[in-house]
PDB file of C-alpha atoms in Angstrom:
ATOM      1  CA  UNK A   1     -64.399  23.244 182.721  1.00  0.00           C
ATOM      2  CA  UNK A   2     -63.906  19.687 183.810  1.00  0.00           C
ATOM      3  CA  UNK A   3     -66.460  18.498 186.329  1.00  0.00           C
ATOM      4  CA  UNK A   4     -64.116  15.912 187.799  1.00  0.00           C
ATOM      5  CA  UNK A   5     -60.349  16.300 187.663  1.00  0.00           C
ATOM      6  CA  UNK A   6     -57.871  13.570 188.464  1.00  0.00           C
ATOM      7  CA  UNK A   7     -54.426  15.071 187.992  1.00  0.00           C
ATOM      8  CA  UNK A   8     -52.392  11.904 188.552  1.00  0.00           C
ATOM      9  CA  UNK A   9     -52.417   9.690 185.450  1.00  0.00           C
ATOM     10  CA  UNK A  10     -50.226   7.164 187.246  1.00  0.00           C
ATOM     11  CA  UNK A  11     -48.973   6.481 190.762  1.00  0.00           C
ATOM     12  CA  UNK A  12     -46.647   3.998 192.404  1.00  0.00           C
ATOM     13  CA  UNK A  13     -46.821   2.887 196.015  1.00  0.00           C
ATOM     14  CA  UNK A  14     -44.831   0.406 198.034  1.00  0.00           C
ATOM     15  CA  UNK A  15     -46.758  -2.561 199.354  1.00  0.00           C
ATOM     16  CA  UNK A  16     -48.103  -1.960 202.887  1.00  0.00           C
ATOM     17  CA  UNK A  17     -47.770   1.812 202.532  1.00  0.00           C
ATOM     18  CA  UNK A  18     -50.689   4.245 202.339  1.00  0.00           C
ATOM     19  CA  UNK A  19     -51.469   6.145 199.151  1.00  0.00           C
ATOM     20  CA  UNK A  20     -53.692   9.112 198.331  1.00  0.00           C
ATOM     21  CA  UNK A  21     -55.357   9.486 194.950  1.00  0.00           C
ATOM     22  CA  UNK A  22     -56.437  13.035 194.195  1.00  0.00           C
ATOM     23  CA  UNK A  23     -59.827  14.164 192.924  1.00  0.00           C
ATOM     24  CA  UNK A  24     -61.239  17.657 192.615  1.00  0.00           C
ATOM     25  CA  UNK A  25     -64.721  18.473 191.432  1.00  0.00           C
ATOM     26  CA  UNK A  26     -66.729  21.401 190.178  1.00  0.00           C
ATOM     27  CA  UNK A  27     -70.431  21.855 190.766  1.00  0.00           C
ATOM     28  CA  UNK A  28     -72.847  24.588 191.766  1.00  0.00           C
ATOM     29  CA  UNK A  29     -75.438  22.051 192.887  1.00  0.00           C
ATOM     30  CA  UNK A  30     -75.771  22.026 196.704  1.00  0.00           C
ATOM     31  CA  UNK A  31     -76.721  18.345 196.647  1.00  0.00           C
ATOM     32  CA  UNK A  32     -74.207  15.996 195.125  1.00  0.00           C
ATOM     33  CA  UNK A  33     -72.389  12.773 195.795  1.00  0.00           C
ATOM     34  CA  UNK A  34     -68.870  11.603 195.184  1.00  0.00           C
ATOM     35  CA  UNK A  35     -67.776   8.066 194.365  1.00  0.00           C
ATOM     36  CA  UNK A  36     -64.680   6.084 193.766  1.00  0.00           C
ATOM     37  CA  UNK A  37     -64.598   3.034 191.509  1.00  0.00           C
ATOM     38  CA  UNK A  38     -61.788   0.560 190.946  1.00  0.00           C
ATOM     39  CA  UNK A  39     -61.105  -1.013 187.567  1.00  0.00           C
ATOM     40  CA  UNK A  40     -58.634  -3.916 187.687  1.00  0.00           C
ATOM     41  CA  UNK A  41     -56.927  -5.161 184.556  1.00  0.00           C
ATOM     42  CA  UNK A  42     -59.814  -7.564 184.011  1.00  0.00           C
ATOM     43  CA  UNK A  43     -61.929  -4.530 183.161  1.00  0.00           C
ATOM     44  CA  UNK A  44     -64.903  -4.590 185.518  1.00  0.00           C
ATOM     45  CA  UNK A  45     -65.908  -1.495 187.481  1.00  0.00           C
ATOM     46  CA  UNK A  46     -66.043  -2.052 191.226  1.00  0.00           C
ATOM     47  CA  UNK A  47     -67.700   0.440 193.571  1.00  0.00           C
ATOM     48  CA  UNK A  48     -65.459   1.364 196.503  1.00  0.00           C
ATOM     49  CA  UNK A  49     -66.863   4.256 198.499  1.00  0.00           C
ATOM     50  CA  UNK A  50     -69.455   7.043 198.486  1.00  0.00           C
ATOM     51  CA  UNK A  51     -69.622  10.477 200.134  1.00  0.00           C
ATOM     52  CA  UNK A  52     -72.708  12.675 200.110  1.00  0.00           C
ATOM     53  CA  UNK A  53     -72.337  16.446 200.076  1.00  0.00           C
ATOM     54  CA  UNK A  54     -74.246  16.768 203.332  1.00  0.00           C
ATOM     55  CA  UNK A  55     -72.409  13.999 205.134  1.00  0.00           C
ATOM     56  CA  UNK A  56     -70.627  15.418 208.147  1.00  0.00           C
ATOM     57  CA  UNK A  57     -68.014  12.710 208.464  1.00  0.00           C
ATOM     58  CA  UNK A  58     -65.620  11.327 205.912  1.00  0.00           C
ATOM     59  CA  UNK A  59     -66.702   8.005 204.470  1.00  0.00           C
ATOM     60  CA  UNK A  60     -64.702   4.885 205.263  1.00  0.00           C
ATOM     61  CA  UNK A  61     -64.954   1.338 203.914  1.00  0.00           C
ATOM     62  CA  UNK A  62     -62.331  -1.012 205.275  1.00  0.00           C
ATOM     63  CA  UNK A  63     -58.938   0.142 203.967  1.00  0.00           C
ATOM     64  CA  UNK A  64     -60.553   2.875 201.875  1.00  0.00           C
ATOM     65  CA  UNK A  65     -61.373   6.319 203.170  1.00  0.00           C
ATOM     66  CA  UNK A  66     -62.530   9.410 201.375  1.00  0.00           C
ATOM     67  CA  UNK A  67     -60.897  12.664 202.474  1.00  0.00           C
ATOM     68  CA  UNK A  68     -63.733  15.080 201.747  1.00  0.00           C
ATOM     69  CA  UNK A  69     -62.808  18.767 201.871  1.00  0.00           C
ATOM     70  CA  UNK A  70     -65.929  20.598 200.764  1.00  0.00           C
ATOM     71  CA  UNK A  71     -64.482  24.114 200.736  1.00  0.00           C
ATOM     72  CA  UNK A  72     -61.614  22.967 198.537  1.00  0.00           C
ATOM     73  CA  UNK A  73     -63.930  20.788 196.418  1.00  0.00           C
ATOM     74  CA  UNK A  74     -61.706  17.802 196.814  1.00  0.00           C
ATOM     75  CA  UNK A  75     -62.560  14.163 197.437  1.00  0.00           C
ATOM     76  CA  UNK A  76     -59.316  12.267 197.671  1.00  0.00           C
ATOM     77  CA  UNK A  77     -59.238   8.496 198.093  1.00  0.00           C
ATOM     78  CA  UNK A  78     -56.878   7.153 200.732  1.00  0.00           C
ATOM     79  CA  UNK A  79     -55.912   3.496 200.586  1.00  0.00           C
ATOM     80  CA  UNK A  80     -54.177   2.289 203.704  1.00  0.00           C
ATOM     81  CA  UNK A  81     -51.789  -0.680 203.855  1.00  0.00           C
ATOM     82  CA  UNK A  82     -51.620  -1.139 200.090  1.00  0.00           C
ATOM     83  CA  UNK A  83     -51.779  -4.647 198.698  1.00  0.00           C
ATOM     84  CA  UNK A  84     -50.655  -6.022 195.352  1.00  0.00           C
ATOM     85  CA  UNK A  85     -54.290  -6.528 194.451  1.00  0.00           C
ATOM     86  CA  UNK A  86     -54.853  -2.796 194.720  1.00  0.00           C
ATOM     87  CA  UNK A  87     -53.018  -2.313 191.426  1.00  0.00           C
ATOM     88  CA  UNK A  88     -55.728  -0.974 189.127  1.00  0.00           C
ATOM     89  CA  UNK A  89     -57.275   2.112 187.544  1.00  0.00           C
ATOM     90  CA  UNK A  90     -59.227   4.247 189.972  1.00  0.00           C
ATOM     91  CA  UNK A  91     -62.012   6.559 188.868  1.00  0.00           C
ATOM     92  CA  UNK A  92     -63.531   9.411 190.812  1.00  0.00           C
ATOM     93  CA  UNK A  93     -67.137  10.253 189.904  1.00  0.00           C
ATOM     94  CA  UNK A  94     -69.758  12.785 190.921  1.00  0.00           C
ATOM     95  CA  UNK A  95     -73.542  12.639 190.992  1.00  0.00           C
ATOM     96  CA  UNK A  96     -75.388  15.939 190.728  1.00  0.00           C
ATOM     97  CA  UNK A  97     -79.001  16.759 191.384  1.00  0.00           C
ATOM     98  CA  UNK A  98     -81.921  15.432 193.318  1.00  0.00           C
ATOM     99  CA  UNK A  99     -84.749  13.403 191.860  1.00  0.00           C
ATOM    100  CA  UNK A 100     -85.271  12.727 188.185  1.00  0.00           C
ATOM    101  CA  UNK A 101     -82.054  12.123 186.352  1.00  0.00           C
ATOM    102  CA  UNK A 102     -79.021  12.486 188.528  1.00  0.00           C
ATOM    103  CA  UNK A 103     -76.107  12.960 186.196  1.00  0.00           C
ATOM    104  CA  UNK A 104     -72.977  10.978 187.020  1.00  0.00           C
ATOM    105  CA  UNK A 105     -69.706  12.321 185.639  1.00  0.00           C
ATOM    106  CA  UNK A 106     -66.459  10.368 185.731  1.00  0.00           C
ATOM    107  CA  UNK A 107     -62.881  11.563 185.897  1.00  0.00           C
ATOM    108  CA  UNK A 108     -60.179  10.281 183.568  1.00  0.00           C
ATOM    109  CA  UNK A 109     -58.723   7.918 186.126  1.00  0.00           C
ATOM    110  CA  UNK A 110     -55.469   7.245 187.971  1.00  0.00           C
ATOM    111  CA  UNK A 111     -53.494   4.083 187.365  1.00  0.00           C
ATOM    112  CA  UNK A 112     -52.094   2.784 190.636  1.00  0.00           C
ATOM    113  CA  UNK A 113     -49.292   0.275 190.714  1.00  0.00           C
ATOM    114  CA  UNK A 114     -48.327  -1.390 193.985  1.00  0.00           C
ATOM    115  CA  UNK A 115     -44.686  -2.415 194.168  1.00  0.00           C
ATOM    116  CA  UNK A 116     -43.711  -5.491 196.203  1.00  0.00           C
TER     117      UNK A 116
ATOM    118  CA  UNK B   1     -74.524 -15.510 187.560  1.00  0.00           C
ATOM    119  CA  UNK B   2     -73.567 -11.837 187.418  1.00  0.00           C
ATOM    120  CA  UNK B   3     -76.129  -9.243 188.473  1.00  0.00           C
ATOM    121  CA  UNK B   4     -75.565  -7.343 185.218  1.00  0.00           C
ATOM    122  CA  UNK B   5     -74.674  -9.419 182.170  1.00  0.00           C
ATOM    123  CA  UNK B   6     -73.346  -8.009 178.935  1.00  0.00           C
ATOM    124  CA  UNK B   7     -73.078  -9.881 175.657  1.00  0.00           C
ATOM    125  CA  UNK B   8     -70.911 -10.184 173.704  1.00  0.00           C
ATOM    126  CA  UNK B   9     -67.845  -9.593 175.864  1.00  0.00           C
ATOM    127  CA  UNK B  10     -65.655  -9.071 172.829  1.00  0.00           C
ATOM    128  CA  UNK B  11     -66.549  -8.262 169.249  1.00  0.00           C
ATOM    129  CA  UNK B  12     -64.537  -7.390 166.179  1.00  0.00           C
ATOM    130  CA  UNK B  13     -66.453  -6.027 163.241  1.00  0.00           C
ATOM    131  CA  UNK B  14     -65.979  -4.028 160.073  1.00  0.00           C
ATOM    132  CA  UNK B  15     -66.895  -0.478 159.209  1.00  0.00           C
ATOM    133  CA  UNK B  16     -70.527  -0.153 158.152  1.00  0.00           C
ATOM    134  CA  UNK B  17     -71.792  -3.236 159.952  1.00  0.00           C
ATOM    135  CA  UNK B  18     -74.715  -3.118 162.360  1.00  0.00           C
ATOM    136  CA  UNK B  19     -73.823  -4.171 165.882  1.00  0.00           C
ATOM    137  CA  UNK B  20     -75.979  -4.810 168.932  1.00  0.00           C
ATOM    138  CA  UNK B  21     -74.672  -5.017 172.473  1.00  0.00           C
ATOM    139  CA  UNK B  22     -77.053  -6.550 174.957  1.00  0.00           C
ATOM    140  CA  UNK B  23     -77.462  -6.041 178.672  1.00  0.00           C
ATOM    141  CA  UNK B  24     -79.632  -7.926 181.110  1.00  0.00           C
ATOM    142  CA  UNK B  25     -79.903  -7.541 184.869  1.00  0.00           C
ATOM    143  CA  UNK B  26     -81.271  -9.477 187.798  1.00  0.00           C
ATOM    144  CA  UNK B  27     -81.028  -6.592 190.279  1.00  0.00           C
ATOM    145  CA  UNK B  28     -84.620  -5.480 189.718  1.00  0.00           C
ATOM    146  CA  UNK B  29     -83.381  -1.945 189.159  1.00  0.00           C
ATOM    147  CA  UNK B  30     -85.509   0.466 187.183  1.00  0.00           C
ATOM    148  CA  UNK B  31     -82.669   2.537 185.803  1.00  0.00           C
ATOM    149  CA  UNK B  32     -80.241   1.339 183.155  1.00  0.00           C
ATOM    150  CA  UNK B  33     -77.363   3.097 181.437  1.00  0.00           C
ATOM    151  CA  UNK B  34     -74.883   2.637 178.618  1.00  0.00           C
ATOM    152  CA  UNK B  35     -71.406   4.128 179.018  1.00  0.00           C
ATOM    153  CA  UNK B  36     -68.417   4.173 176.750  1.00  0.00           C
ATOM    154  CA  UNK B  37     -64.825   4.081 178.038  1.00  0.00           C
ATOM    155  CA  UNK B  38     -61.890   5.363 176.010  1.00  0.00           C
ATOM    156  CA  UNK B  39     -58.300   5.567 177.279  1.00  0.00           C
ATOM    157  CA  UNK B  40     -57.647   8.919 178.906  1.00  0.00           C
ATOM    158  CA  UNK B  41     -61.288   9.982 178.712  1.00  0.00           C
ATOM    159  CA  UNK B  42     -62.906   8.071 181.536  1.00  0.00           C
ATOM    160  CA  UNK B  43     -66.504   6.919 181.093  1.00  0.00           C
ATOM    161  CA  UNK B  44     -69.011   8.892 179.068  1.00  0.00           C
ATOM    162  CA  UNK B  45     -72.770   8.387 179.065  1.00  0.00           C
ATOM    163  CA  UNK B  46     -74.378   7.310 175.790  1.00  0.00           C
ATOM    164  CA  UNK B  47     -78.030   6.661 176.764  1.00  0.00           C
ATOM    165  CA  UNK B  48     -80.022   6.063 179.905  1.00  0.00           C
ATOM    166  CA  UNK B  49     -83.478   4.726 180.695  1.00  0.00           C
ATOM    167  CA  UNK B  50     -85.559   5.149 183.836  1.00  0.00           C
ATOM    168  CA  UNK B  51     -88.155   2.570 182.861  1.00  0.00           C
ATOM    169  CA  UNK B  52     -89.393   0.662 179.833  1.00  0.00           C
ATOM    170  CA  UNK B  53     -91.121   3.718 178.341  1.00  0.00           C
ATOM    171  CA  UNK B  54     -88.376   6.189 179.151  1.00  0.00           C
ATOM    172  CA  UNK B  55     -85.281   6.604 176.963  1.00  0.00           C
ATOM    173  CA  UNK B  56     -82.934   9.571 177.160  1.00  0.00           C
ATOM    174  CA  UNK B  57     -79.830  10.673 175.315  1.00  0.00           C
ATOM    175  CA  UNK B  58     -76.596  11.079 177.179  1.00  0.00           C
ATOM    176  CA  UNK B  59     -73.620  13.222 176.265  1.00  0.00           C
ATOM    177  CA  UNK B  60     -72.439  11.172 173.266  1.00  0.00           C
ATOM    178  CA  UNK B  61     -75.530   9.563 171.693  1.00  0.00           C
ATOM    179  CA  UNK B  62     -74.769  10.326 168.026  1.00  0.00           C
ATOM    180  CA  UNK B  63     -74.297   7.127 166.048  1.00  0.00           C
ATOM    181  CA  UNK B  64     -76.006   4.992 168.700  1.00  0.00           C
ATOM    182  CA  UNK B  65     -79.542   3.859 169.458  1.00  0.00           C
ATOM    183  CA  UNK B  66     -81.032   1.865 172.316  1.00  0.00           C
ATOM    184  CA  UNK B  67     -84.005  -0.310 173.088  1.00  0.00           C
ATOM    185  CA  UNK B  68     -85.459  -1.105 176.509  1.00  0.00           C
ATOM    186  CA  UNK B  69     -87.231  -4.360 175.763  1.00  0.00           C
ATOM    187  CA  UNK B  70     -88.170  -5.065 179.364  1.00  0.00           C
ATOM    188  CA  UNK B  71     -87.272  -3.793 182.801  1.00  0.00           C
ATOM    189  CA  UNK B  72     -84.351  -6.180 182.840  1.00  0.00           C
ATOM    190  CA  UNK B  73     -83.069  -5.692 179.284  1.00  0.00           C
ATOM    191  CA  UNK B  74     -81.412  -2.698 177.643  1.00  0.00           C
ATOM    192  CA  UNK B  75     -79.613  -3.045 174.324  1.00  0.00           C
ATOM    193  CA  UNK B  76     -77.295  -0.659 172.501  1.00  0.00           C
ATOM    194  CA  UNK B  77     -77.088  -0.599 168.715  1.00  0.00           C
ATOM    195  CA  UNK B  78     -74.588   0.848 166.322  1.00  0.00           C
ATOM    196  CA  UNK B  79     -76.468   1.087 163.040  1.00  0.00           C
ATOM    197  CA  UNK B  80     -73.348   1.545 160.923  1.00  0.00           C
ATOM    198  CA  UNK B  81     -70.194   1.051 162.946  1.00  0.00           C
ATOM    199  CA  UNK B  82     -67.172   3.279 162.386  1.00  0.00           C
ATOM    200  CA  UNK B  83     -63.610   2.889 163.678  1.00  0.00           C
ATOM    201  CA  UNK B  84     -63.873   5.681 166.261  1.00  0.00           C
ATOM    202  CA  UNK B  85     -66.578   3.655 167.980  1.00  0.00           C
ATOM    203  CA  UNK B  86     -63.885   1.212 168.998  1.00  0.00           C
ATOM    204  CA  UNK B  87     -64.111   1.271 172.793  1.00  0.00           C
ATOM    205  CA  UNK B  88     -65.055  -0.585 175.941  1.00  0.00           C
ATOM    206  CA  UNK B  89     -68.800  -0.340 176.535  1.00  0.00           C
ATOM    207  CA  UNK B  90     -70.395  -0.696 179.939  1.00  0.00           C
ATOM    208  CA  UNK B  91     -73.981  -1.270 180.918  1.00  0.00           C
ATOM    209  CA  UNK B  92     -74.912  -0.130 184.420  1.00  0.00           C
ATOM    210  CA  UNK B  93     -78.005  -0.168 186.593  1.00  0.00           C
ATOM    211  CA  UNK B  94     -79.238   1.704 189.641  1.00  0.00           C
ATOM    212  CA  UNK B  95     -82.282   1.957 191.823  1.00  0.00           C
ATOM    213  CA  UNK B  96     -84.356   5.108 191.672  1.00  0.00           C
ATOM    214  CA  UNK B  97     -82.931   7.542 194.195  1.00  0.00           C
ATOM    215  CA  UNK B  98     -79.941   5.351 194.910  1.00  0.00           C
ATOM    216  CA  UNK B  99     -76.412   6.533 194.478  1.00  0.00           C
ATOM    217  CA  UNK B 100     -74.415   3.551 193.366  1.00  0.00           C
ATOM    218  CA  UNK B 101     -74.157   2.236 189.826  1.00  0.00           C
ATOM    219  CA  UNK B 102     -73.795  -1.516 189.364  1.00  0.00           C
ATOM    220  CA  UNK B 103     -71.758  -2.241 186.254  1.00  0.00           C
ATOM    221  CA  UNK B 104     -71.633  -5.159 183.891  1.00  0.00           C
ATOM    222  CA  UNK B 105     -68.272  -6.676 182.978  1.00  0.00           C
ATOM    223  CA  UNK B 106     -67.994  -4.604 179.804  1.00  0.00           C
ATOM    224  CA  UNK B 107     -68.125  -5.316 176.080  1.00  0.00           C
ATOM    225  CA  UNK B 108     -64.977  -4.608 174.122  1.00  0.00           C
ATOM    226  CA  UNK B 109     -65.822  -3.563 170.566  1.00  0.00           C
ATOM    227  CA  UNK B 110     -63.261  -3.176 167.799  1.00  0.00           C
ATOM    228  CA  UNK B 111     -64.339  -1.653 164.493  1.00  0.00           C
ATOM    229  CA  UNK B 112     -61.871  -2.216 161.654  1.00  0.00           C
TER     230      UNK B 112
END
């Protein structure tokens, strides 16, 4: 079974609109963390946002928010007021375990294109 | 200068050649990682190191080796490159107990 599933290979959004990128995860570890990274066409990986499994509130970072639904094992990324510069690949990732090696597993990514 | 520097950024080589990708960091992080990115597959872990004397295999280590020459340096070697090792390779670092990975800019390797 896939640890991290991103079911949307590609998405379009109109500039200034909000968009939700889906991510579901699978783990039996009670302690885990969820991340989103952005990869623009230039190729670098940029950290966007982090949510810990014990965090009570959804994480927010500027225009990015993580809609964490623990019972449904989903960690969707919401980008508000989309900008042209948001066009990129977006990867959801999960860290499992405490101490020692904490395995990080990445999803296959969603390519977001913002339309002017 | 970037916190995590990878060299070379692009490399084209032939089947059977030995290739080394180098990574250096100024973050002072103990932990370093090598990932491989293929279209449609996301990022997969090749090797990771928690300190100079600690090297561990990731999920796809066959055909690769690594060396942690110093806390700040972690190199990835392909002893005899093959075409299916054509990919974008990322070095990443993290602090012990921290959650976020800091990535280098990537090294694009093409094996003909």
